[in-house]
mmCIF file of C-alpha atoms in Angstrom:
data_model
loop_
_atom_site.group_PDB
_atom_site.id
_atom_site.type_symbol
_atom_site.label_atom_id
_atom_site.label_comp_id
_atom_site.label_asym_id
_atom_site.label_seq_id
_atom_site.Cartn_x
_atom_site.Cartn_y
_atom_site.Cartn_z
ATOM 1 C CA UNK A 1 2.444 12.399 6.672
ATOM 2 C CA UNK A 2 4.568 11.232 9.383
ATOM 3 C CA UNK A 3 2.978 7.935 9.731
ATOM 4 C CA UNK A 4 3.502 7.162 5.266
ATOM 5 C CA UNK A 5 6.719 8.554 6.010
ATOM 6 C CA UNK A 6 7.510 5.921 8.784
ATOM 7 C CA UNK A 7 5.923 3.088 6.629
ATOM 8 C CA UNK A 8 7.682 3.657 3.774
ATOM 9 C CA UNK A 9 10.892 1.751 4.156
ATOM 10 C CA UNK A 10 8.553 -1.173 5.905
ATOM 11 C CA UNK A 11 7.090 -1.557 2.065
ATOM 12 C CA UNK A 12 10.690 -1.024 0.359
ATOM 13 C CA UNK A 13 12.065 -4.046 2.842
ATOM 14 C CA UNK A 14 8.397 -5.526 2.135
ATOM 15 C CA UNK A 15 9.213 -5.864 -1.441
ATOM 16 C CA UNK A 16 13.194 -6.995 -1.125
ATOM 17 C CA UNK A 17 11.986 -9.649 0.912
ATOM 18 C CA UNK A 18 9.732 -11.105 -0.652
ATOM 19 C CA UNK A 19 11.507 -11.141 -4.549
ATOM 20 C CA UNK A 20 14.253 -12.190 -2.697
ATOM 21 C CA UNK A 21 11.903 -15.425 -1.337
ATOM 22 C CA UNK A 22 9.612 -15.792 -4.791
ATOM 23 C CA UNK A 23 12.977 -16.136 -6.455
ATOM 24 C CA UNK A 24 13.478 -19.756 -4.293
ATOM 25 C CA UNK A 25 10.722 -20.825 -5.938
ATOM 26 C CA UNK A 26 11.695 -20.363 -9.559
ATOM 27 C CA UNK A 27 13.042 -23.001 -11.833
ATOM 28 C CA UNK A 28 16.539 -21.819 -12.959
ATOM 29 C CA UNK A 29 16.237 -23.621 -16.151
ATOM 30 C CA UNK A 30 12.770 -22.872 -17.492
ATOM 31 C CA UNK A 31 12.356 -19.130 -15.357
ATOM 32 C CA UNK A 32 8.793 -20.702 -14.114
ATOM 33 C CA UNK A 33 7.656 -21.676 -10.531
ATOM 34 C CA UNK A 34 8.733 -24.669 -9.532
ATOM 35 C CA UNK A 35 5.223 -27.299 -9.126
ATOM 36 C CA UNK A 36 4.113 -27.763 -5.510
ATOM 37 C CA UNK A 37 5.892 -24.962 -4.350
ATOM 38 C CA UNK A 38 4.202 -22.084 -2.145
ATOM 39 C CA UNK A 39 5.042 -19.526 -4.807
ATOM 40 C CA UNK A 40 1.610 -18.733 -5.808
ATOM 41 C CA UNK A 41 0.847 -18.638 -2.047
ATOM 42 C CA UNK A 42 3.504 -15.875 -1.788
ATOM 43 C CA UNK A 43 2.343 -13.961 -4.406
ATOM 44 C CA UNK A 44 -1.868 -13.920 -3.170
ATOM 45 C CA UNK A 45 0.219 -12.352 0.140
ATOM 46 C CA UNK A 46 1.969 -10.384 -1.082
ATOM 47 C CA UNK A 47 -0.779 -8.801 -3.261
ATOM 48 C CA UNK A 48 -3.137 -8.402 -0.227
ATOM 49 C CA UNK A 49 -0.235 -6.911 1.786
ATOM 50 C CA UNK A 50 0.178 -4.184 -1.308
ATOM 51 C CA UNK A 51 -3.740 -3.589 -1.587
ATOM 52 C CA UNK A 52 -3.596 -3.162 2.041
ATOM 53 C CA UNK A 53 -1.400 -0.564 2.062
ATOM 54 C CA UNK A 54 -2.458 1.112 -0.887
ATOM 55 C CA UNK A 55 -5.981 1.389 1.042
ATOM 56 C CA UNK A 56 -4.038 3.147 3.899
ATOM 57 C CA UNK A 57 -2.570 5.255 2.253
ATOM 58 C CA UNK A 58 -5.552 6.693 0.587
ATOM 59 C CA UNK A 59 -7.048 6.638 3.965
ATOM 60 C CA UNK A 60 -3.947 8.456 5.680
ATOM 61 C CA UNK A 61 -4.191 11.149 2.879
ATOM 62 C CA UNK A 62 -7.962 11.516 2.914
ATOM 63 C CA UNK A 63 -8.020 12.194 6.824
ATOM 64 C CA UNK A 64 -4.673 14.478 6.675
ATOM 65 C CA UNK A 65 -5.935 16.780 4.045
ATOM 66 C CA UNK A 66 -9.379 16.725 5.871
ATOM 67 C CA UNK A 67 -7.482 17.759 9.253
ATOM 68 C CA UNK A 68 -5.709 20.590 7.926
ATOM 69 C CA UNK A 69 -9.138 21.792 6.185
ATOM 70 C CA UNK A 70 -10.865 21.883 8.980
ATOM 71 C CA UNK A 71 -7.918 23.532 11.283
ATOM 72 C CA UNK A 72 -6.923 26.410 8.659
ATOM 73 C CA UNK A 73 -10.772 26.808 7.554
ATOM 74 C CA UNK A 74 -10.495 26.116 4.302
ATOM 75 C CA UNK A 75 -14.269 26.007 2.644
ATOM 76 C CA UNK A 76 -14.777 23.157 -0.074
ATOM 77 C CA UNK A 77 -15.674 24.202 -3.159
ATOM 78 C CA UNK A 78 -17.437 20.968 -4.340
ATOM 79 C CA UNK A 79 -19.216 17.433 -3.420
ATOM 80 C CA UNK A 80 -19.392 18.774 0.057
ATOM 81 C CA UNK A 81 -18.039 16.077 2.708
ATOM 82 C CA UNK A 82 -16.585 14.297 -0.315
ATOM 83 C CA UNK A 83 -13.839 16.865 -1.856
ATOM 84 C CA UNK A 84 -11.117 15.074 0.051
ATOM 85 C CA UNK A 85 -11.824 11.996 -1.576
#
């Protein structure tokens, strides 16, 4: 918990910064990315950077909620070694 806690504001500044660079790239007159520019560069980033953490998270949850099973002794019910999931 502690560790999503701490990486939350990294993904709120994560986000800020880059709408605040995507927006460079944008055409004023016709709303569209400008041609040539790295904008679509940007974006592929900044989509793997969001899948990325999306994937730790899950992983941070699935290994916190396995920890505290195991330390208060709390039986699944289920898909043995896969109720966490």
């Amino acid at each position: 918990f502690k560790v999503l806690l701490g990486i939350s504001p990294l993904a709120v500044v994560k986000s800020v910064l880059f709408s605040s660079l995507l927006q460079g790239f944008i055409d004023p007159s016709t709303g569209l990315p400008i041609e040539g520019s790295p904008y679509w560069a940007i974006t592929a980033v900044n989509k793997a950077f969001s899948f990325g953490m999306s994937l730790f998270t899950i992983y941070v949850i699935f290994k916190t909620r396995q920890h505290i099973r195991e330390r208060s002794g709390i039986p699944e019910k289920g898909c043995e070694g896969w109720e966490d999931c």
